[in-house]
């Protein structure tokens, strides 16, 4: 393994953006960076048994592969690289487009580009939390990508400073400690997004506000996972349709669902339907708010949970039944809704 890392270390180094925005003028301003071989060693997880062709790199955290004869879009877990530059600003105030987003995209595209015209496409393996394949609401397969020689690309992005450790949807089930360590080292070495010169003079992403928000959400998910481990038939997340089905098959009584609110639908009879976010809309969870409960539900403020920089996860308890379009959680009143975790301590 080490001999292989020594060979590809210079290739990775050549792909790393450099320039005045990456380094301070004072040569003593930054700690000495680890060698690229050491960085790669930090991210080595073992060569994958099954490999797939990389077809296209969209940006630092999204790419396409060919799997079993089909094009599959991947969303890489535990990272969230900056958005490519676009006129008008970006996806949202908390996710602006930046010049470093362009640089990160270029690095990722170079990373997955064959080293010669005759080499054939780059091939990668996939890792899934607990070995379970899940999709996000946009139909992207959620996973880690592992290079042919066994480098976890997700972890490498954090170690190189191309992304913070992104735990907005929960701490990594694959290797939380490795991601924490990778970000700690990247920050100490002031790589990438942790370099004060990055995006200097342009739009910047405010990680001092984002990280506490993500951590609060991760705390909510961790607390839920602990309860789920003790009583798997009583706790299931809205984006875990197989576990929801298992709970339903066991009777579905008194099931607590961890969820993000997706959408609201006002019904003709005066009731309101809450659609909980899921990777498969055909197996999503819906909760009905009775007309007489609307005033009390205003205190729960489900609409507010969709905002930035607050605890977005909620818990809702009821009886799980099969619905016309997935799962319905019934017998739910205002007191059956509650925040899933702490509010983030976000700096003003």
mmCIF file of C-alpha atoms in Angstrom:
data_model
loop_
_atom_site.group_PDB
_atom_site.id
_atom_site.type_symbol
_atom_site.label_atom_id
_atom_site.label_comp_id
_atom_site.label_asym_id
_atom_site.label_seq_id
_atom_site.Cartn_x
_atom_site.Cartn_y
_atom_site.Cartn_z
ATOM 1 C CA UNK A 1 0.000 0.000 0.000
ATOM 2 C CA UNK A 2 2.708 2.506 0.968
ATOM 3 C CA UNK A 3 4.568 2.076 -2.308
ATOM 4 C CA UNK A 4 1.345 2.837 -4.188
ATOM 5 C CA UNK A 5 0.739 5.932 -2.075
ATOM 6 C CA UNK A 6 4.229 7.150 -2.823
ATOM 7 C CA UNK A 7 3.471 6.897 -6.519
ATOM 8 C CA UNK A 8 0.182 8.777 -6.456
ATOM 9 C CA UNK A 9 1.128 11.356 -3.817
ATOM 10 C CA UNK A 10 2.616 13.748 -6.407
ATOM 11 C CA UNK A 11 -0.465 13.345 -8.592
ATOM 12 C CA UNK A 12 -2.732 14.415 -5.772
ATOM 13 C CA UNK A 13 -0.404 17.244 -4.868
ATOM 14 C CA UNK A 14 -0.449 18.487 -8.453
ATOM 15 C CA UNK A 15 -4.234 18.639 -8.336
ATOM 16 C CA UNK A 16 -4.410 20.856 -5.248
ATOM 17 C CA UNK A 17 -5.258 24.505 -5.960
ATOM 18 C CA UNK A 18 -2.489 26.883 -4.985
ATOM 19 C CA UNK A 19 -2.084 30.612 -5.153
ATOM 20 C CA UNK A 20 -2.193 33.715 -2.971
ATOM 21 C CA UNK A 21 -5.702 32.908 -1.748
ATOM 22 C CA UNK A 22 -4.361 29.626 -0.322
ATOM 23 C CA UNK A 23 -1.376 30.910 1.692
ATOM 24 C CA UNK A 24 -0.650 33.929 3.871
ATOM 25 C CA UNK A 25 2.237 36.191 2.965
ATOM 26 C CA UNK A 26 3.855 35.445 6.333
ATOM 27 C CA UNK A 27 5.601 32.056 5.973
ATOM 28 C CA UNK A 28 5.309 31.509 9.745
ATOM 29 C CA UNK A 29 1.549 32.068 9.790
ATOM 30 C CA UNK A 30 0.687 28.423 9.199
ATOM 31 C CA UNK A 31 1.839 25.168 10.755
ATOM 32 C CA UNK A 32 3.787 22.828 8.533
ATOM 33 C CA UNK A 33 1.414 20.700 6.489
ATOM 34 C CA UNK A 34 1.600 16.924 6.578
ATOM 35 C CA UNK A 35 3.044 15.333 3.469
ATOM 36 C CA UNK A 36 0.563 14.109 0.893
ATOM 37 C CA UNK A 37 1.641 10.549 1.553
ATOM 38 C CA UNK A 38 0.704 11.014 5.219
ATOM 39 C CA UNK A 39 -2.599 12.579 4.184
ATOM 40 C CA UNK A 40 -3.379 9.629 1.944
ATOM 41 C CA UNK A 41 -2.381 7.213 4.673
ATOM 42 C CA UNK A 42 -4.905 8.910 6.983
ATOM 43 C CA UNK A 43 -7.613 8.152 4.407
ATOM 44 C CA UNK A 44 -6.672 4.568 3.523
ATOM 45 C CA UNK A 45 -9.470 2.059 4.191
ATOM 46 C CA UNK A 46 -8.578 -0.923 2.005
ATOM 47 C CA UNK A 47 -9.148 -1.635 -1.667
ATOM 48 C CA UNK A 48 -12.779 -2.257 -2.683
ATOM 49 C CA UNK A 49 -13.830 -5.686 -3.915
ATOM 50 C CA UNK A 50 -16.318 -4.326 -6.471
ATOM 51 C CA UNK A 51 -15.558 -1.353 -8.702
ATOM 52 C CA UNK A 52 -17.556 0.878 -11.019
ATOM 53 C CA UNK A 53 -16.656 3.298 -13.804
ATOM 54 C CA UNK A 54 -16.797 7.014 -13.000
ATOM 55 C CA UNK A 55 -18.754 8.665 -15.811
ATOM 56 C CA UNK A 56 -18.920 12.298 -14.739
ATOM 57 C CA UNK A 57 -17.938 14.533 -11.843
ATOM 58 C CA UNK A 58 -20.543 17.223 -11.162
ATOM 59 C CA UNK A 59 -18.692 18.851 -8.272
ATOM 60 C CA UNK A 60 -16.770 17.858 -5.177
ATOM 61 C CA UNK A 61 -19.581 15.868 -3.575
ATOM 62 C CA UNK A 62 -21.660 14.669 -6.533
ATOM 63 C CA UNK A 63 -20.725 12.326 -9.364
ATOM 64 C CA UNK A 64 -22.119 9.740 -11.757
ATOM 65 C CA UNK A 65 -21.024 6.127 -12.103
ATOM 66 C CA UNK A 66 -22.097 3.188 -14.212
ATOM 67 C CA UNK A 67 -23.452 0.377 -12.051
ATOM 68 C CA UNK A 68 -24.911 -2.823 -13.450
ATOM 69 C CA UNK A 69 -25.422 -1.184 -16.820
ATOM 70 C CA UNK A 70 -27.181 1.900 -15.423
ATOM 71 C CA UNK A 71 -26.083 5.495 -14.795
ATOM 72 C CA UNK A 72 -26.295 6.196 -11.064
ATOM 73 C CA UNK A 73 -25.926 9.613 -9.462
ATOM 74 C CA UNK A 74 -24.053 9.628 -6.153
ATOM 75 C CA UNK A 75 -24.212 12.091 -3.266
ATOM 76 C CA UNK A 76 -21.148 11.621 -1.122
ATOM 77 C CA UNK A 77 -21.846 11.394 2.588
ATOM 78 C CA UNK A 78 -20.253 13.474 5.356
ATOM 79 C CA UNK A 79 -18.956 16.159 2.995
ATOM 80 C CA UNK A 80 -20.479 19.310 1.546
ATOM 81 C CA UNK A 81 -18.138 21.122 -0.791
ATOM 82 C CA UNK A 82 -18.767 24.735 -1.661
ATOM 83 C CA UNK A 83 -21.080 25.570 -4.538
ATOM 84 C CA UNK A 84 -19.599 26.378 -7.919
ATOM 85 C CA UNK A 85 -19.599 30.054 -8.801
ATOM 86 C CA UNK A 86 -22.844 31.275 -10.313
ATOM 87 C CA UNK A 87 -24.239 34.685 -11.025
ATOM 88 C CA UNK A 88 -26.916 35.531 -8.503
ATOM 89 C CA UNK A 89 -25.337 34.077 -5.408
ATOM 90 C CA UNK A 90 -25.964 30.388 -4.829
ATOM 91 C CA UNK A 91 -28.436 27.863 -3.456
ATOM 92 C CA UNK A 92 -29.258 29.794 -0.267
ATOM 93 C CA UNK A 93 -27.795 32.304 2.162
ATOM 94 C CA UNK A 94 -26.138 29.447 4.064
ATOM 95 C CA UNK A 95 -24.852 27.856 0.858
ATOM 96 C CA UNK A 96 -23.440 30.632 -1.347
ATOM 97 C CA UNK A 97 -21.534 29.967 -4.530
ATOM 98 C CA UNK A 98 -17.838 30.704 -4.163
ATOM 99 C CA UNK A 99 -14.678 30.785 -6.223
ATOM 100 C CA UNK A 100 -13.344 27.984 -4.064
ATOM 101 C CA UNK A 101 -16.343 25.937 -5.133
ATOM 102 C CA UNK A 102 -14.977 26.172 -8.678
ATOM 103 C CA UNK A 103 -11.515 25.167 -7.512
ATOM 104 C CA UNK A 104 -12.864 22.196 -5.580
ATOM 105 C CA UNK A 105 -14.862 21.041 -8.585
ATOM 106 C CA UNK A 106 -11.768 21.295 -10.755
ATOM 107 C CA UNK A 107 -9.741 19.282 -8.253
ATOM 108 C CA UNK A 108 -12.374 16.549 -8.055
ATOM 109 C CA UNK A 109 -12.665 16.383 -11.827
ATOM 110 C CA UNK A 110 -8.898 16.089 -12.101
ATOM 111 C CA UNK A 111 -8.799 13.448 -9.387
ATOM 112 C CA UNK A 112 -11.168 11.208 -11.354
ATOM 113 C CA UNK A 113 -9.630 11.878 -14.775
ATOM 114 C CA UNK A 114 -7.663 8.964 -16.294
ATOM 115 C CA UNK A 115 -3.932 9.640 -16.281
ATOM 116 C CA UNK A 116 -3.582 8.717 -19.964
ATOM 117 C CA UNK A 117 -5.937 8.371 -22.955
ATOM 118 C CA UNK A 118 -5.412 4.607 -22.953
ATOM 119 C CA UNK A 119 -5.949 4.094 -19.237
ATOM 120 C CA UNK A 120 -9.731 3.708 -19.364
ATOM 121 C CA UNK A 121 -12.149 5.303 -16.884
ATOM 122 C CA UNK A 122 -11.311 5.648 -13.216
ATOM 123 C CA UNK A 123 -12.998 2.899 -11.208
ATOM 124 C CA UNK A 124 -14.250 3.241 -7.642
ATOM 125 C CA UNK A 125 -15.909 1.195 -4.956
ATOM 126 C CA UNK A 126 -18.817 2.224 -2.741
ATOM 127 C CA UNK A 127 -19.308 2.154 1.027
ATOM 128 C CA UNK A 128 -22.706 2.389 2.722
ATOM 129 C CA UNK A 129 -23.490 3.070 6.402
ATOM 130 C CA UNK A 130 -24.324 -0.249 8.066
ATOM 131 C CA UNK A 131 -24.201 -1.769 4.585
ATOM 132 C CA UNK A 132 -27.639 -0.296 3.784
ATOM 133 C CA UNK A 133 -28.235 1.610 0.539
ATOM 134 C CA UNK A 134 -30.341 4.754 0.854
ATOM 135 C CA UNK A 135 -31.289 7.589 -1.482
ATOM 136 C CA UNK A 136 -31.875 11.260 -0.841
ATOM 137 C CA UNK A 137 -35.056 13.073 -1.986
ATOM 138 C CA UNK A 138 -33.332 13.917 -5.278
ATOM 139 C CA UNK A 139 -32.796 10.273 -6.163
ATOM 140 C CA UNK A 140 -29.059 10.283 -5.440
ATOM 141 C CA UNK A 141 -27.446 7.216 -3.890
ATOM 142 C CA UNK A 142 -25.859 8.150 -0.544
ATOM 143 C CA UNK A 143 -22.422 6.633 -0.102
ATOM 144 C CA UNK A 144 -18.675 6.883 0.255
ATOM 145 C CA UNK A 145 -16.457 6.495 -2.793
ATOM 146 C CA UNK A 146 -13.275 4.460 -2.440
ATOM 147 C CA UNK A 147 -10.481 4.601 -5.003
ATOM 148 C CA UNK A 148 -8.992 1.558 -6.670
ATOM 149 C CA UNK A 149 -6.129 1.463 -4.151
ATOM 150 C CA UNK A 150 -8.364 2.017 -1.135
ATOM 151 C CA UNK A 151 -8.469 5.770 -0.445
ATOM 152 C CA UNK A 152 -11.793 6.968 0.954
ATOM 153 C CA UNK A 153 -12.441 10.027 -1.215
ATOM 154 C CA UNK A 154 -15.022 11.481 1.198
ATOM 155 C CA UNK A 155 -12.502 11.395 4.019
ATOM 156 C CA UNK A 156 -9.785 12.772 1.748
ATOM 157 C CA UNK A 157 -11.947 15.814 0.920
ATOM 158 C CA UNK A 158 -12.162 16.653 4.622
ATOM 159 C CA UNK A 159 -8.492 15.925 5.306
ATOM 160 C CA UNK A 160 -7.472 18.184 2.397
ATOM 161 C CA UNK A 161 -9.776 20.987 3.540
ATOM 162 C CA UNK A 162 -12.001 20.866 0.466
ATOM 163 C CA UNK A 163 -14.970 20.280 2.768
ATOM 164 C CA UNK A 164 -15.748 20.484 6.470
ATOM 165 C CA UNK A 165 -17.003 17.360 8.184
ATOM 166 C CA UNK A 166 -20.654 17.605 7.163
ATOM 167 C CA UNK A 167 -22.789 16.021 9.890
ATOM 168 C CA UNK A 168 -25.979 17.970 9.233
ATOM 169 C CA UNK A 169 -27.824 14.681 8.687
ATOM 170 C CA UNK A 170 -26.110 12.863 11.532
ATOM 171 C CA UNK A 171 -22.610 11.839 12.467
ATOM 172 C CA UNK A 172 -20.963 9.323 10.177
ATOM 173 C CA UNK A 173 -21.977 5.732 10.805
ATOM 174 C CA UNK A 174 -18.936 4.588 8.867
ATOM 175 C CA UNK A 175 -16.173 6.369 10.799
ATOM 176 C CA UNK A 176 -17.152 9.427 12.846
ATOM 177 C CA UNK A 177 -13.810 9.540 14.675
ATOM 178 C CA UNK A 178 -11.838 9.561 11.415
ATOM 179 C CA UNK A 179 -13.832 12.529 10.096
ATOM 180 C CA UNK A 180 -13.389 14.455 13.336
ATOM 181 C CA UNK A 181 -9.645 13.807 13.188
ATOM 182 C CA UNK A 182 -9.432 14.707 9.499
ATOM 183 C CA UNK A 183 -11.144 18.055 10.049
ATOM 184 C CA UNK A 184 -9.034 18.775 13.125
ATOM 185 C CA UNK A 185 -5.836 18.240 11.131
ATOM 186 C CA UNK A 186 -7.081 20.241 8.135
ATOM 187 C CA UNK A 187 -7.998 23.145 10.408
ATOM 188 C CA UNK A 188 -4.653 23.032 12.224
ATOM 189 C CA UNK A 189 -2.857 23.125 8.872
ATOM 190 C CA UNK A 190 -5.268 25.787 7.575
ATOM 191 C CA UNK A 191 -6.037 23.898 4.418
ATOM 192 C CA UNK A 192 -8.766 24.858 1.979
ATOM 193 C CA UNK A 193 -11.893 26.232 3.611
ATOM 194 C CA UNK A 194 -9.968 26.691 6.874
ATOM 195 C CA UNK A 195 -7.462 29.058 5.281
ATOM 196 C CA UNK A 196 -8.449 32.694 6.028
ATOM 197 C CA UNK A 197 -7.259 33.642 2.562
ATOM 198 C CA UNK A 198 -9.689 31.308 0.805
ATOM 199 C CA UNK A 199 -12.328 33.290 -1.101
ATOM 200 C CA UNK A 200 -10.664 36.493 0.090
ATOM 201 C CA UNK A 201 -12.445 39.435 -1.487
ATOM 202 C CA UNK A 202 -15.408 37.327 -2.557
ATOM 203 C CA UNK A 203 -18.344 35.462 -1.067
ATOM 204 C CA UNK A 204 -17.480 33.247 1.857
ATOM 205 C CA UNK A 205 -19.333 30.469 3.613
ATOM 206 C CA UNK A 206 -19.686 31.152 7.336
ATOM 207 C CA UNK A 207 -18.620 27.933 9.045
ATOM 208 C CA UNK A 208 -18.596 29.602 12.464
ATOM 209 C CA UNK A 209 -22.399 29.665 12.188
ATOM 210 C CA UNK A 210 -22.880 26.483 10.185
ATOM 211 C CA UNK A 211 -20.907 24.072 12.363
ATOM 212 C CA UNK A 212 -22.945 24.628 15.590
ATOM 213 C CA UNK A 213 -26.147 24.204 13.553
ATOM 214 C CA UNK A 214 -24.953 20.952 12.048
ATOM 215 C CA UNK A 215 -23.722 19.705 15.426
ATOM 216 C CA UNK A 216 -27.121 20.344 17.040
ATOM 217 C CA UNK A 217 -28.815 18.349 14.307
ATOM 218 C CA UNK A 218 -26.258 15.568 14.681
ATOM 219 C CA UNK A 219 -26.930 15.472 18.435
ATOM 220 C CA UNK A 220 -30.626 14.959 17.706
ATOM 221 C CA UNK A 221 -29.874 12.094 15.333
ATOM 222 C CA UNK A 222 -27.437 10.466 17.765
ATOM 223 C CA UNK A 223 -29.966 10.609 20.612
ATOM 224 C CA UNK A 224 -32.576 9.018 18.369
ATOM 225 C CA UNK A 225 -30.214 6.278 17.196
ATOM 226 C CA UNK A 226 -29.538 5.352 20.829
ATOM 227 C CA UNK A 227 -33.265 4.931 21.492
ATOM 228 C CA UNK A 228 -33.676 3.043 18.245
ATOM 229 C CA UNK A 229 -30.943 0.594 19.245
ATOM 230 C CA UNK A 230 -32.834 -0.194 22.467
ATOM 231 C CA UNK A 231 -36.306 -0.432 20.913
ATOM 232 C CA UNK A 232 -36.007 -0.910 17.133
ATOM 233 C CA UNK A 233 -39.727 -1.542 16.662
ATOM 234 C CA UNK A 234 -40.691 1.697 18.408
ATOM 235 C CA UNK A 235 -38.304 4.132 16.727
ATOM 236 C CA UNK A 236 -37.787 4.641 12.992
ATOM 237 C CA UNK A 237 -36.651 7.620 10.961
ATOM 238 C CA UNK A 238 -38.825 8.939 8.156
ATOM 239 C CA UNK A 239 -36.058 8.194 5.642
ATOM 240 C CA UNK A 240 -35.784 4.531 6.718
ATOM 241 C CA UNK A 241 -38.678 2.898 4.851
ATOM 242 C CA UNK A 242 -37.513 -0.662 5.489
ATOM 243 C CA UNK A 243 -37.436 -0.070 9.256
ATOM 244 C CA UNK A 244 -40.817 1.643 9.068
ATOM 245 C CA UNK A 245 -42.197 -1.401 7.298
ATOM 246 C CA UNK A 246 -40.728 -3.675 9.974
ATOM 247 C CA UNK A 247 -42.396 -1.586 12.674
ATOM 248 C CA UNK A 248 -45.672 -1.687 10.746
ATOM 249 C CA UNK A 249 -45.479 -5.459 10.367
ATOM 250 C CA UNK A 250 -44.992 -5.715 14.134
ATOM 251 C CA UNK A 251 -48.263 -3.852 14.735
ATOM 252 C CA UNK A 252 -47.162 -0.241 14.343
ATOM 253 C CA UNK A 253 -48.442 0.891 17.751
ATOM 254 C CA UNK A 254 -46.808 3.868 19.426
ATOM 255 C CA UNK A 255 -44.031 4.401 16.890
ATOM 256 C CA UNK A 256 -41.859 7.498 17.227
ATOM 257 C CA UNK A 257 -40.577 8.887 13.946
ATOM 258 C CA UNK A 258 -37.562 11.151 13.562
ATOM 259 C CA UNK A 259 -38.164 13.527 10.689
ATOM 260 C CA UNK A 260 -37.544 16.697 8.789
ATOM 261 C CA UNK A 261 -40.710 18.421 7.602
ATOM 262 C CA UNK A 262 -40.899 18.422 3.825
ATOM 263 C CA UNK A 263 -44.205 19.951 2.718
ATOM 264 C CA UNK A 264 -47.699 20.875 3.873
ATOM 265 C CA UNK A 265 -50.983 20.217 2.079
ATOM 266 C CA UNK A 266 -54.236 21.945 3.024
ATOM 267 C CA UNK A 267 -57.088 19.480 2.489
ATOM 268 C CA UNK A 268 -60.661 20.205 1.396
ATOM 269 C CA UNK A 269 -62.080 19.100 4.761
ATOM 270 C CA UNK A 270 -60.063 21.725 6.633
ATOM 271 C CA UNK A 271 -57.368 19.340 7.822
ATOM 272 C CA UNK A 272 -53.710 19.653 6.951
ATOM 273 C CA UNK A 273 -51.314 16.934 5.835
ATOM 274 C CA UNK A 274 -47.656 17.063 6.812
ATOM 275 C CA UNK A 275 -45.331 15.214 4.447
ATOM 276 C CA UNK A 276 -42.125 14.114 6.149
ATOM 277 C CA UNK A 277 -38.930 14.135 4.143
ATOM 278 C CA UNK A 278 -37.949 10.768 2.638
ATOM 279 C CA UNK A 279 -35.679 9.436 -0.065
ATOM 280 C CA UNK A 280 -38.569 7.507 -1.620
ATOM 281 C CA UNK A 281 -41.789 9.497 -1.944
ATOM 282 C CA UNK A 282 -43.682 6.260 -2.584
ATOM 283 C CA UNK A 283 -42.830 5.203 0.978
ATOM 284 C CA UNK A 284 -42.922 8.552 2.739
ATOM 285 C CA UNK A 285 -44.698 9.222 6.027
ATOM 286 C CA UNK A 286 -47.713 11.520 6.172
ATOM 287 C CA UNK A 287 -49.326 12.935 9.306
ATOM 288 C CA UNK A 288 -52.782 14.507 9.408
ATOM 289 C CA UNK A 289 -53.483 17.597 11.497
ATOM 290 C CA UNK A 290 -57.165 17.754 12.381
ATOM 291 C CA UNK A 291 -58.996 21.074 11.857
ATOM 292 C CA UNK A 292 -59.538 21.470 15.597
ATOM 293 C CA UNK A 293 -55.808 21.058 16.295
ATOM 294 C CA UNK A 294 -54.581 23.829 14.008
ATOM 295 C CA UNK A 295 -54.485 26.523 16.694
ATOM 296 C CA UNK A 296 -52.533 24.328 19.103
ATOM 297 C CA UNK A 297 -50.184 23.251 16.319
ATOM 298 C CA UNK A 298 -49.235 26.881 15.797
ATOM 299 C CA UNK A 299 -47.352 26.615 19.087
ATOM 300 C CA UNK A 300 -45.401 23.637 17.711
ATOM 301 C CA UNK A 301 -44.280 25.833 14.789
ATOM 302 C CA UNK A 302 -43.593 23.116 12.243
ATOM 303 C CA UNK A 303 -43.120 25.741 9.543
ATOM 304 C CA UNK A 304 -40.323 27.276 11.567
ATOM 305 C CA UNK A 305 -38.414 24.002 11.728
ATOM 306 C CA UNK A 306 -37.651 24.378 8.017
ATOM 307 C CA UNK A 307 -35.491 27.462 8.625
ATOM 308 C CA UNK A 308 -31.719 27.740 8.775
ATOM 309 C CA UNK A 309 -29.763 27.831 12.040
ATOM 310 C CA UNK A 310 -32.343 26.128 14.226
ATOM 311 C CA UNK A 311 -33.119 22.574 15.224
ATOM 312 C CA UNK A 312 -34.843 21.133 12.168
ATOM 313 C CA UNK A 313 -35.421 17.582 13.395
ATOM 314 C CA UNK A 314 -38.710 16.743 15.084
ATOM 315 C CA UNK A 315 -40.104 13.658 16.782
ATOM 316 C CA UNK A 316 -43.697 12.636 16.244
ATOM 317 C CA UNK A 317 -45.397 9.657 17.887
ATOM 318 C CA UNK A 318 -48.470 7.810 16.706
ATOM 319 C CA UNK A 319 -49.706 4.543 15.232
ATOM 320 C CA UNK A 320 -48.165 3.545 11.934
ATOM 321 C CA UNK A 321 -50.562 2.288 9.250
ATOM 322 C CA UNK A 322 -50.344 1.626 5.541
ATOM 323 C CA UNK A 323 -51.517 4.633 3.554
ATOM 324 C CA UNK A 324 -52.517 5.149 -0.056
ATOM 325 C CA UNK A 325 -49.107 6.657 -0.815
ATOM 326 C CA UNK A 326 -46.720 5.181 1.716
ATOM 327 C CA UNK A 327 -47.161 5.280 5.483
ATOM 328 C CA UNK A 328 -49.629 7.229 7.595
ATOM 329 C CA UNK A 329 -48.999 8.063 11.236
ATOM 330 C CA UNK A 330 -52.405 8.308 12.896
ATOM 331 C CA UNK A 331 -53.770 9.276 16.292
ATOM 332 C CA UNK A 332 -51.393 12.216 16.458
ATOM 333 C CA UNK A 333 -52.235 15.356 18.425
ATOM 334 C CA UNK A 334 -50.266 18.547 19.122
ATOM 335 C CA UNK A 335 -48.629 17.018 22.210
ATOM 336 C CA UNK A 336 -47.203 14.201 20.107
ATOM 337 C CA UNK A 337 -44.855 16.575 18.275
ATOM 338 C CA UNK A 338 -41.628 17.767 19.911
ATOM 339 C CA UNK A 339 -38.116 18.928 18.991
ATOM 340 C CA UNK A 340 -35.707 16.033 18.516
ATOM 341 C CA UNK A 341 -32.716 17.782 20.049
ATOM 342 C CA UNK A 342 -31.180 21.011 21.287
ATOM 343 C CA UNK A 343 -31.321 24.321 19.524
ATOM 344 C CA UNK A 344 -27.929 25.233 18.026
ATOM 345 C CA UNK A 345 -25.745 27.723 19.839
ATOM 346 C CA UNK A 346 -25.198 29.762 16.701
ATOM 347 C CA UNK A 347 -23.116 32.966 17.019
ATOM 348 C CA UNK A 348 -25.006 36.118 16.056
#
